[in-house]
């Protein structure tokens, strides 16, 4: 498959490089690959999409409307073609259009593309990051982000229920601290951990400190995993960790977990959901075997 640099695409489409960058960044018309030096690489399909958009804009159509017209057929075709799995932009498009049929097709195609753990690490997490970036740039509003997140949450919850343990595995409590609401990554981790045979008790988002303490008192789990997705979650996560440290082994994970691990004697999980789940399940199983 041919790949084109930006200057070549500019020559082929008659669109200035600055405009090509704007169309990609603002409207997500194409999702370009990158070289190691972070230069854009365009596929033949990208060139065709940009050529068509240039034609529509040249005919007087607004760039935003042209972007919607050229992107949806391309995204739908990608999902219909088994050899072309959904891209991370598909979630952004679903958030912009509120199209439940399209969103279901995106998720169906993505989760059917490989092993669940590979899909979660290789597609879902990067796709959610792109969705968050689109929200931060104003290309997606809160309602659109919630529309997509709700659908993803339902999918992950289904996988979590399907992985219900048969019994006998170590019990681990998983959740978020008070005022922390970004739960899709930690729910995905809980799915992976449960599929490793661990008896996960998932608490969800915004769990008060006293809720964590009461849960540990009741269950006496092998470990408690506290998610720290963002910098705003560091302080409340620290409050949870401080109360749990004397009671149970505490583990932290997420994008801001390092800030908590620096201040407390806790274990920090690696960023790979599947890798972190496998490592923790192995450690807990080994500890159970040597326990008196």
PDB file of C-alpha atoms in Angstrom:
ATOM      1  CA  UNK A   1       0.000   0.000   0.000  1.00  0.00           C
ATOM      2  CA  UNK A   2       1.364   3.395  -0.994  1.00  0.00           C
ATOM      3  CA  UNK A   3       2.032   6.025   1.644  1.00  0.00           C
ATOM      4  CA  UNK A   4       2.287   9.736   0.912  1.00  0.00           C
ATOM      5  CA  UNK A   5       3.973  12.573   2.758  1.00  0.00           C
ATOM      6  CA  UNK A   6       2.071  15.806   3.373  1.00  0.00           C
ATOM      7  CA  UNK A   7       3.760  17.755   0.577  1.00  0.00           C
ATOM      8  CA  UNK A   8       2.766  15.018  -1.875  1.00  0.00           C
ATOM      9  CA  UNK A   9      -0.843  15.062  -0.693  1.00  0.00           C
ATOM     10  CA  UNK A  10      -0.887  18.841  -1.023  1.00  0.00           C
ATOM     11  CA  UNK A  11       0.223  18.487  -4.643  1.00  0.00           C
ATOM     12  CA  UNK A  12      -2.296  15.728  -5.386  1.00  0.00           C
ATOM     13  CA  UNK A  13      -5.293  17.458  -3.806  1.00  0.00           C
ATOM     14  CA  UNK A  14      -4.439  21.110  -4.355  1.00  0.00           C
ATOM     15  CA  UNK A  15      -4.959  21.747  -0.637  1.00  0.00           C
ATOM     16  CA  UNK A  16      -2.346  23.654   1.339  1.00  0.00           C
ATOM     17  CA  UNK A  17      -0.533  21.733   4.100  1.00  0.00           C
ATOM     18  CA  UNK A  18      -1.878  24.074   6.771  1.00  0.00           C
ATOM     19  CA  UNK A  19      -5.424  23.321   5.625  1.00  0.00           C
ATOM     20  CA  UNK A  20      -4.762  19.576   5.581  1.00  0.00           C
ATOM     21  CA  UNK A  21      -3.575  19.757   9.171  1.00  0.00           C
ATOM     22  CA  UNK A  22      -6.622  21.812  10.165  1.00  0.00           C
ATOM     23  CA  UNK A  23      -9.028  19.343   8.543  1.00  0.00           C
ATOM     24  CA  UNK A  24      -7.426  16.450  10.385  1.00  0.00           C
ATOM     25  CA  UNK A  25      -7.120  18.176  13.760  1.00  0.00           C
ATOM     26  CA  UNK A  26     -10.455  19.979  13.740  1.00  0.00           C
ATOM     27  CA  UNK A  27     -12.716  17.519  11.959  1.00  0.00           C
ATOM     28  CA  UNK A  28     -10.847  14.201  12.131  1.00  0.00           C
ATOM     29  CA  UNK A  29     -11.398  13.670   8.411  1.00  0.00           C
ATOM     30  CA  UNK A  30      -8.500  11.211   8.263  1.00  0.00           C
ATOM     31  CA  UNK A  31      -6.466   9.455  10.938  1.00  0.00           C
ATOM     32  CA  UNK A  32      -2.951   9.502   9.553  1.00  0.00           C
ATOM     33  CA  UNK A  33      -0.141   7.163  10.466  1.00  0.00           C
ATOM     34  CA  UNK A  34       3.097   8.701  11.730  1.00  0.00           C
ATOM     35  CA  UNK A  35       6.771   8.113  11.117  1.00  0.00           C
ATOM     36  CA  UNK A  36       9.204   7.787  14.001  1.00  0.00           C
ATOM     37  CA  UNK A  37       9.937  11.476  13.478  1.00  0.00           C
ATOM     38  CA  UNK A  38       6.173  12.161  13.884  1.00  0.00           C
ATOM     39  CA  UNK A  39       5.655  13.124  10.224  1.00  0.00           C
ATOM     40  CA  UNK A  40       2.228  12.357   8.814  1.00  0.00           C
ATOM     41  CA  UNK A  41       1.835   9.486   6.352  1.00  0.00           C
ATOM     42  CA  UNK A  42      -1.305   9.363   4.215  1.00  0.00           C
ATOM     43  CA  UNK A  43      -2.807   6.232   2.686  1.00  0.00           C
ATOM     44  CA  UNK A  44      -4.436   6.093  -0.742  1.00  0.00           C
ATOM     45  CA  UNK A  45      -7.814   6.074   1.009  1.00  0.00           C
ATOM     46  CA  UNK A  46      -6.816   9.218   2.918  1.00  0.00           C
ATOM     47  CA  UNK A  47      -5.886  10.946  -0.330  1.00  0.00           C
ATOM     48  CA  UNK A  48      -9.222   9.952  -1.879  1.00  0.00           C
ATOM     49  CA  UNK A  49     -11.119  11.281   1.155  1.00  0.00           C
ATOM     50  CA  UNK A  50      -9.241  14.583   1.141  1.00  0.00           C
ATOM     51  CA  UNK A  51      -9.681  14.965  -2.602  1.00  0.00           C
ATOM     52  CA  UNK A  52     -13.435  14.526  -2.252  1.00  0.00           C
ATOM     53  CA  UNK A  53     -13.560  16.998   0.648  1.00  0.00           C
ATOM     54  CA  UNK A  54     -11.607  19.529  -1.412  1.00  0.00           C
ATOM     55  CA  UNK A  55     -14.147  19.109  -4.216  1.00  0.00           C
ATOM     56  CA  UNK A  56     -17.079  19.704  -1.857  1.00  0.00           C
ATOM     57  CA  UNK A  57     -15.474  22.765  -0.282  1.00  0.00           C
ATOM     58  CA  UNK A  58     -14.656  24.046  -3.768  1.00  0.00           C
ATOM     59  CA  UNK A  59     -18.348  23.753  -4.630  1.00  0.00           C
ATOM     60  CA  UNK A  60     -19.216  26.064  -1.734  1.00  0.00           C
ATOM     61  CA  UNK A  61     -19.946  23.558   1.048  1.00  0.00           C
ATOM     62  CA  UNK A  62     -18.666  24.473   4.521  1.00  0.00           C
ATOM     63  CA  UNK A  63     -15.653  22.513   5.736  1.00  0.00           C
ATOM     64  CA  UNK A  64     -17.559  21.122   8.737  1.00  0.00           C
ATOM     65  CA  UNK A  65     -20.413  19.843   6.597  1.00  0.00           C
ATOM     66  CA  UNK A  66     -18.045  18.435   3.992  1.00  0.00           C
ATOM     67  CA  UNK A  67     -16.111  16.628   6.729  1.00  0.00           C
ATOM     68  CA  UNK A  68     -19.286  14.919   7.936  1.00  0.00           C
ATOM     69  CA  UNK A  69     -20.235  13.898   4.425  1.00  0.00           C
ATOM     70  CA  UNK A  70     -16.889  12.327   3.550  1.00  0.00           C
ATOM     71  CA  UNK A  71     -16.153  10.753   6.939  1.00  0.00           C
ATOM     72  CA  UNK A  72     -19.259   8.691   7.658  1.00  0.00           C
ATOM     73  CA  UNK A  73     -19.155   6.575   4.487  1.00  0.00           C
ATOM     74  CA  UNK A  74     -15.451   5.960   5.026  1.00  0.00           C
ATOM     75  CA  UNK A  75     -15.963   4.917   8.627  1.00  0.00           C
ATOM     76  CA  UNK A  76     -18.910   2.698   7.761  1.00  0.00           C
ATOM     77  CA  UNK A  77     -16.918   1.019   5.025  1.00  0.00           C
ATOM     78  CA  UNK A  78     -14.059   0.374   7.417  1.00  0.00           C
ATOM     79  CA  UNK A  79     -16.369  -1.444   9.791  1.00  0.00           C
ATOM     80  CA  UNK A  80     -18.049  -3.413   7.020  1.00  0.00           C
ATOM     81  CA  UNK A  81     -14.691  -4.624   5.732  1.00  0.00           C
ATOM     82  CA  UNK A  82     -13.250  -7.291   8.103  1.00  0.00           C
ATOM     83  CA  UNK A  83      -9.678  -6.489   7.075  1.00  0.00           C
ATOM     84  CA  UNK A  84     -10.141  -2.846   8.093  1.00  0.00           C
ATOM     85  CA  UNK A  85     -10.894  -2.675  11.844  1.00  0.00           C
ATOM     86  CA  UNK A  86     -12.442   0.468  13.336  1.00  0.00           C
ATOM     87  CA  UNK A  87     -10.146   3.396  13.959  1.00  0.00           C
ATOM     88  CA  UNK A  88      -9.965   5.542  17.084  1.00  0.00           C
ATOM     89  CA  UNK A  89     -11.710   8.358  15.177  1.00  0.00           C
ATOM     90  CA  UNK A  90     -14.867   6.245  14.948  1.00  0.00           C
ATOM     91  CA  UNK A  91     -15.700   6.926  18.599  1.00  0.00           C
ATOM     92  CA  UNK A  92     -15.227  10.648  17.997  1.00  0.00           C
ATOM     93  CA  UNK A  93     -17.574  10.508  15.033  1.00  0.00           C
ATOM     94  CA  UNK A  94     -20.159   8.588  17.070  1.00  0.00           C
ATOM     95  CA  UNK A  95     -19.953  11.244  19.789  1.00  0.00           C
ATOM     96  CA  UNK A  96     -20.487  13.976  17.205  1.00  0.00           C
ATOM     97  CA  UNK A  97     -23.472  12.315  15.510  1.00  0.00           C
ATOM     98  CA  UNK A  98     -25.183  10.512  18.424  1.00  0.00           C
ATOM     99  CA  UNK A  99     -25.803   7.616  16.025  1.00  0.00           C
ATOM    100  CA  UNK A 100     -26.493   4.461  18.102  1.00  0.00           C
ATOM    101  CA  UNK A 101     -26.469   2.141  15.094  1.00  0.00           C
ATOM    102  CA  UNK A 102     -23.086   3.408  13.971  1.00  0.00           C
ATOM    103  CA  UNK A 103     -21.705   3.233  17.518  1.00  0.00           C
ATOM    104  CA  UNK A 104     -22.887  -0.365  17.915  1.00  0.00           C
ATOM    105  CA  UNK A 105     -21.216  -1.274  14.629  1.00  0.00           C
ATOM    106  CA  UNK A 106     -17.980   0.345  15.753  1.00  0.00           C
ATOM    107  CA  UNK A 107     -17.960  -1.556  19.038  1.00  0.00           C
ATOM    108  CA  UNK A 108     -19.046  -4.816  17.400  1.00  0.00           C
ATOM    109  CA  UNK A 109     -16.266  -4.534  14.864  1.00  0.00           C
ATOM    110  CA  UNK A 110     -13.637  -3.577  17.416  1.00  0.00           C
ATOM    111  CA  UNK A 111     -14.411  -6.277  19.971  1.00  0.00           C
ATOM    112  CA  UNK A 112     -14.610  -8.932  17.249  1.00  0.00           C
ATOM    113  CA  UNK A 113     -11.176  -8.000  15.878  1.00  0.00           C
ATOM    114  CA  UNK A 114      -9.122 -10.083  18.329  1.00  0.00           C
ATOM    115  CA  UNK A 115      -8.665 -11.308  21.871  1.00  0.00           C
ATOM    116  CA  UNK A 116     -10.464  -9.103  24.361  1.00  0.00           C
ATOM    117  CA  UNK A 117      -7.284  -8.150  26.215  1.00  0.00           C
ATOM    118  CA  UNK A 118      -5.611  -7.120  22.951  1.00  0.00           C
ATOM    119  CA  UNK A 119      -8.642  -5.034  21.967  1.00  0.00           C
ATOM    120  CA  UNK A 120      -8.756  -3.264  25.331  1.00  0.00           C
ATOM    121  CA  UNK A 121      -5.069  -2.330  25.326  1.00  0.00           C
ATOM    122  CA  UNK A 122      -4.558  -1.902  21.590  1.00  0.00           C
ATOM    123  CA  UNK A 123      -7.786  -0.190  20.516  1.00  0.00           C
ATOM    124  CA  UNK A 124     -10.133   0.862  23.305  1.00  0.00           C
ATOM    125  CA  UNK A 125      -7.702   2.766  25.519  1.00  0.00           C
ATOM    126  CA  UNK A 126      -6.162   4.761  22.616  1.00  0.00           C
ATOM    127  CA  UNK A 127      -9.656   5.379  21.193  1.00  0.00           C
ATOM    128  CA  UNK A 128     -10.901   6.720  24.524  1.00  0.00           C
ATOM    129  CA  UNK A 129      -7.807   8.916  24.765  1.00  0.00           C
ATOM    130  CA  UNK A 130      -8.615  10.366  21.334  1.00  0.00           C
ATOM    131  CA  UNK A 131     -12.208  10.923  22.445  1.00  0.00           C
ATOM    132  CA  UNK A 132     -10.957  12.796  25.502  1.00  0.00           C
ATOM    133  CA  UNK A 133      -8.665  14.886  23.318  1.00  0.00           C
ATOM    134  CA  UNK A 134     -11.573  15.731  21.014  1.00  0.00           C
ATOM    135  CA  UNK A 135     -13.604  16.834  24.033  1.00  0.00           C
ATOM    136  CA  UNK A 136     -10.725  18.991  25.260  1.00  0.00           C
ATOM    137  CA  UNK A 137     -10.449  20.644  21.838  1.00  0.00           C
ATOM    138  CA  UNK A 138     -14.182  21.323  21.645  1.00  0.00           C
ATOM    139  CA  UNK A 139     -14.843  18.887  18.794  1.00  0.00           C
ATOM    140  CA  UNK A 140     -17.043  16.776  21.082  1.00  0.00           C
ATOM    141  CA  UNK A 141     -19.330  18.111  23.815  1.00  0.00           C
ATOM    142  CA  UNK A 142     -20.098  16.564  27.201  1.00  0.00           C
ATOM    143  CA  UNK A 143     -23.315  14.956  25.985  1.00  0.00           C
ATOM    144  CA  UNK A 144     -21.534  13.259  23.086  1.00  0.00           C
ATOM    145  CA  UNK A 145     -18.752  12.000  25.336  1.00  0.00           C
ATOM    146  CA  UNK A 146     -21.311  10.596  27.781  1.00  0.00           C
ATOM    147  CA  UNK A 147     -23.232   8.984  24.913  1.00  0.00           C
ATOM    148  CA  UNK A 148     -20.164   7.013  23.848  1.00  0.00           C
ATOM    149  CA  UNK A 149     -18.864   6.339  27.368  1.00  0.00           C
ATOM    150  CA  UNK A 150     -22.218   4.920  28.403  1.00  0.00           C
ATOM    151  CA  UNK A 151     -22.173   2.449  25.517  1.00  0.00           C
ATOM    152  CA  UNK A 152     -18.610   1.396  26.286  1.00  0.00           C
ATOM    153  CA  UNK A 153     -19.485   1.016  29.968  1.00  0.00           C
ATOM    154  CA  UNK A 154     -22.356  -1.315  29.092  1.00  0.00           C
ATOM    155  CA  UNK A 155     -20.075  -3.446  26.910  1.00  0.00           C
ATOM    156  CA  UNK A 156     -17.420  -3.721  29.603  1.00  0.00           C
ATOM    157  CA  UNK A 157     -20.035  -4.497  32.244  1.00  0.00           C
ATOM    158  CA  UNK A 158     -21.271  -7.344  30.069  1.00  0.00           C
ATOM    159  CA  UNK A 159     -17.773  -8.792  29.804  1.00  0.00           C
ATOM    160  CA  UNK A 160     -17.318  -8.379  33.562  1.00  0.00           C
ATOM    161  CA  UNK A 161     -20.484 -10.353  34.291  1.00  0.00           C
ATOM    162  CA  UNK A 162     -19.561 -13.022  31.746  1.00  0.00           C
ATOM    163  CA  UNK A 163     -16.231 -13.577  33.542  1.00  0.00           C
ATOM    164  CA  UNK A 164     -17.898 -14.347  36.871  1.00  0.00           C
ATOM    165  CA  UNK A 165     -15.414 -16.507  38.837  1.00  0.00           C
ATOM    166  CA  UNK A 166     -16.298 -20.075  39.768  1.00  0.00           C
ATOM    167  CA  UNK A 167     -15.007 -19.566  43.301  1.00  0.00           C
ATOM    168  CA  UNK A 168     -11.792 -20.182  45.136  1.00  0.00           C
ATOM    169  CA  UNK A 169      -9.794 -17.320  43.612  1.00  0.00           C
ATOM    170  CA  UNK A 170      -8.279 -14.497  45.670  1.00  0.00           C
ATOM    171  CA  UNK A 171     -10.648 -11.635  46.465  1.00  0.00           C
ATOM    172  CA  UNK A 172      -9.571  -8.180  45.253  1.00  0.00           C
ATOM    173  CA  UNK A 173     -11.468  -4.917  45.703  1.00  0.00           C
ATOM    174  CA  UNK A 174     -11.209  -2.513  42.731  1.00  0.00           C
ATOM    175  CA  UNK A 175     -12.555   1.019  42.423  1.00  0.00           C
ATOM    176  CA  UNK A 176     -11.963   4.751  42.413  1.00  0.00           C
ATOM    177  CA  UNK A 177     -11.483   7.226  45.274  1.00  0.00           C
ATOM    178  CA  UNK A 178     -13.925   9.996  46.208  1.00  0.00           C
ATOM    179  CA  UNK A 179     -14.666  12.531  43.474  1.00  0.00           C
ATOM    180  CA  UNK A 180     -13.041  10.347  40.795  1.00  0.00           C
ATOM    181  CA  UNK A 181     -15.370   9.514  37.926  1.00  0.00           C
ATOM    182  CA  UNK A 182     -13.250   8.286  34.982  1.00  0.00           C
ATOM    183  CA  UNK A 183     -13.989   4.617  35.416  1.00  0.00           C
ATOM    184  CA  UNK A 184     -13.772   3.010  31.965  1.00  0.00           C
ATOM    185  CA  UNK A 185     -10.082   2.114  32.231  1.00  0.00           C
ATOM    186  CA  UNK A 186     -10.410   0.694  35.742  1.00  0.00           C
ATOM    187  CA  UNK A 187     -13.509  -1.272  34.729  1.00  0.00           C
ATOM    188  CA  UNK A 188     -11.567  -2.673  31.769  1.00  0.00           C
ATOM    189  CA  UNK A 189      -8.775  -3.648  34.178  1.00  0.00           C
ATOM    190  CA  UNK A 190     -11.337  -5.336  36.433  1.00  0.00           C
ATOM    191  CA  UNK A 191     -12.560  -7.340  33.437  1.00  0.00           C
ATOM    192  CA  UNK A 192      -9.020  -8.490  32.640  1.00  0.00           C
ATOM    193  CA  UNK A 193      -8.344  -9.357  36.277  1.00  0.00           C
ATOM    194  CA  UNK A 194     -11.553 -11.329  36.576  1.00  0.00           C
ATOM    195  CA  UNK A 195     -10.708 -13.248  33.414  1.00  0.00           C
ATOM    196  CA  UNK A 196      -7.465 -14.249  35.160  1.00  0.00           C
ATOM    197  CA  UNK A 197      -9.484 -16.074  37.827  1.00  0.00           C
ATOM    198  CA  UNK A 198      -9.444 -13.356  40.482  1.00  0.00           C
ATOM    199  CA  UNK A 199     -12.649 -12.775  42.455  1.00  0.00           C
ATOM    200  CA  UNK A 200     -12.980  -9.045  41.740  1.00  0.00           C
ATOM    201  CA  UNK A 201     -15.411  -6.970  43.757  1.00  0.00           C
ATOM    202  CA  UNK A 202     -15.825  -3.837  41.627  1.00  0.00           C
ATOM    203  CA  UNK A 203     -16.887  -0.739  43.572  1.00  0.00           C
ATOM    204  CA  UNK A 204     -17.057   1.756  40.698  1.00  0.00           C
ATOM    205  CA  UNK A 205     -16.561   5.518  40.781  1.00  0.00           C
ATOM    206  CA  UNK A 206     -16.586   8.095  43.606  1.00  0.00           C
ATOM    207  CA  UNK A 207     -16.267   5.670  46.525  1.00  0.00           C
ATOM    208  CA  UNK A 208     -15.999   7.488  49.895  1.00  0.00           C
ATOM    209  CA  UNK A 209     -13.061   6.672  52.146  1.00  0.00           C
ATOM    210  CA  UNK A 210     -15.371   5.120  54.716  1.00  0.00           C
ATOM    211  CA  UNK A 211     -16.845   2.938  51.954  1.00  0.00           C
ATOM    212  CA  UNK A 212     -13.409   1.571  51.131  1.00  0.00           C
ATOM    213  CA  UNK A 213     -12.670   0.911  54.805  1.00  0.00           C
ATOM    214  CA  UNK A 214     -15.993  -0.835  55.403  1.00  0.00           C
ATOM    215  CA  UNK A 215     -15.566  -3.024  52.321  1.00  0.00           C
ATOM    216  CA  UNK A 216     -12.106  -4.147  53.396  1.00  0.00           C
ATOM    217  CA  UNK A 217     -13.355  -4.841  56.927  1.00  0.00           C
ATOM    218  CA  UNK A 218     -16.157  -7.025  55.597  1.00  0.00           C
ATOM    219  CA  UNK A 219     -14.264  -8.903  52.883  1.00  0.00           C
ATOM    220  CA  UNK A 220     -10.672  -9.105  54.204  1.00  0.00           C
ATOM    221  CA  UNK A 221      -9.473  -9.136  50.574  1.00  0.00           C
ATOM    222  CA  UNK A 222      -6.030 -10.149  49.345  1.00  0.00           C
ATOM    223  CA  UNK A 223      -5.572  -6.648  47.928  1.00  0.00           C
ATOM    224  CA  UNK A 224      -7.329  -3.358  47.187  1.00  0.00           C
ATOM    225  CA  UNK A 225      -6.694  -1.647  43.850  1.00  0.00           C
ATOM    226  CA  UNK A 226      -7.267   2.107  43.900  1.00  0.00           C
ATOM    227  CA  UNK A 227      -7.405   3.772  40.471  1.00  0.00           C
ATOM    228  CA  UNK A 228      -5.843   7.222  40.032  1.00  0.00           C
ATOM    229  CA  UNK A 229      -6.812   8.341  36.499  1.00  0.00           C
ATOM    230  CA  UNK A 230      -5.979  12.056  36.695  1.00  0.00           C
ATOM    231  CA  UNK A 231      -3.934  14.519  38.710  1.00  0.00           C
ATOM    232  CA  UNK A 232      -7.121  15.701  40.420  1.00  0.00           C
ATOM    233  CA  UNK A 233      -7.551  12.199  41.831  1.00  0.00           C
ATOM    234  CA  UNK A 234      -4.149  12.082  43.556  1.00  0.00           C
ATOM    235  CA  UNK A 235      -5.226  13.737  46.823  1.00  0.00           C
ATOM    236  CA  UNK A 236      -8.430  11.705  47.374  1.00  0.00           C
ATOM    237  CA  UNK A 237      -6.600   8.523  46.359  1.00  0.00           C
ATOM    238  CA  UNK A 238      -3.954   9.333  48.961  1.00  0.00           C
ATOM    239  CA  UNK A 239      -6.688   9.653  51.581  1.00  0.00           C
ATOM    240  CA  UNK A 240      -7.982   6.184  50.715  1.00  0.00           C
ATOM    241  CA  UNK A 241      -4.507   4.679  50.704  1.00  0.00           C
ATOM    242  CA  UNK A 242      -3.657   6.209  54.097  1.00  0.00           C
ATOM    243  CA  UNK A 243      -6.681   4.537  55.704  1.00  0.00           C
ATOM    244  CA  UNK A 244      -6.228   1.175  53.991  1.00  0.00           C
ATOM    245  CA  UNK A 245      -2.460   0.744  54.424  1.00  0.00           C
ATOM    246  CA  UNK A 246      -2.705  -0.786  57.926  1.00  0.00           C
ATOM    247  CA  UNK A 247      -5.475  -3.149  56.831  1.00  0.00           C
ATOM    248  CA  UNK A 248      -4.642  -4.628  53.438  1.00  0.00           C
ATOM    249  CA  UNK A 249      -2.143  -4.675  50.601  1.00  0.00           C
ATOM    250  CA  UNK A 250      -2.862  -1.533  48.562  1.00  0.00           C
ATOM    251  CA  UNK A 251      -2.140  -1.254  44.835  1.00  0.00           C
ATOM    252  CA  UNK A 252      -2.554   1.847  42.665  1.00  0.00           C
ATOM    253  CA  UNK A 253      -2.906   2.175  38.924  1.00  0.00           C
ATOM    254  CA  UNK A 254      -3.779   4.750  36.287  1.00  0.00           C
ATOM    255  CA  UNK A 255      -2.260   7.783  34.637  1.00  0.00           C
ATOM    256  CA  UNK A 256      -1.528   9.638  37.900  1.00  0.00           C
ATOM    257  CA  UNK A 257      -0.724   6.618  40.082  1.00  0.00           C
ATOM    258  CA  UNK A 258       2.994   7.448  40.245  1.00  0.00           C
ATOM    259  CA  UNK A 259       2.250  10.562  42.307  1.00  0.00           C
ATOM    260  CA  UNK A 260       0.554   8.410  44.947  1.00  0.00           C
ATOM    261  CA  UNK A 261       3.217   5.692  44.837  1.00  0.00           C
ATOM    262  CA  UNK A 262       5.885   8.326  45.523  1.00  0.00           C
ATOM    263  CA  UNK A 263       4.240   9.243  48.826  1.00  0.00           C
ATOM    264  CA  UNK A 264       3.009   5.888  50.089  1.00  0.00           C
ATOM    265  CA  UNK A 265       4.480   2.360  50.315  1.00  0.00           C
ATOM    266  CA  UNK A 266       2.136   0.892  47.723  1.00  0.00           C
ATOM    267  CA  UNK A 267       2.574  -1.163  44.564  1.00  0.00           C
ATOM    268  CA  UNK A 268       2.059   0.639  41.252  1.00  0.00           C
ATOM    269  CA  UNK A 269       0.586  -1.289  38.330  1.00  0.00           C
ATOM    270  CA  UNK A 270       2.027  -1.005  34.801  1.00  0.00           C
ATOM    271  CA  UNK A 271      -0.092   0.850  32.241  1.00  0.00           C
ATOM    272  CA  UNK A 272      -0.972  -2.254  30.207  1.00  0.00           C
ATOM    273  CA  UNK A 273      -4.355  -3.443  31.457  1.00  0.00           C
ATOM    274  CA  UNK A 274      -3.845  -7.055  30.478  1.00  0.00           C
ATOM    275  CA  UNK A 275      -0.234  -7.145  31.641  1.00  0.00           C
ATOM    276  CA  UNK A 276      -1.110  -5.591  34.989  1.00  0.00           C
ATOM    277  CA  UNK A 277      -3.960  -8.057  35.506  1.00  0.00           C
ATOM    278  CA  UNK A 278      -1.805 -11.072  34.651  1.00  0.00           C
ATOM    279  CA  UNK A 279       1.045  -9.934  36.918  1.00  0.00           C
ATOM    280  CA  UNK A 280      -1.255  -9.245  39.859  1.00  0.00           C
ATOM    281  CA  UNK A 281      -3.151 -12.521  39.458  1.00  0.00           C
ATOM    282  CA  UNK A 282       0.149 -14.432  39.376  1.00  0.00           C
ATOM    283  CA  UNK A 283       1.426 -12.651  42.500  1.00  0.00           C
ATOM    284  CA  UNK A 284      -1.776 -13.266  44.434  1.00  0.00           C
ATOM    285  CA  UNK A 285      -1.951 -16.905  43.446  1.00  0.00           C
ATOM    286  CA  UNK A 286       1.670 -17.445  44.459  1.00  0.00           C
ATOM    287  CA  UNK A 287       1.074 -15.700  47.798  1.00  0.00           C
ATOM    288  CA  UNK A 288      -1.976 -17.886  48.472  1.00  0.00           C
ATOM    289  CA  UNK A 289       0.073 -21.043  47.843  1.00  0.00           C
ATOM    290  CA  UNK A 290       2.738 -20.137  50.399  1.00  0.00           C
ATOM    291  CA  UNK A 291       0.365 -18.747  53.020  1.00  0.00           C
ATOM    292  CA  UNK A 292       0.253 -20.798  56.242  1.00  0.00           C
TER     293      UNK A 292
END
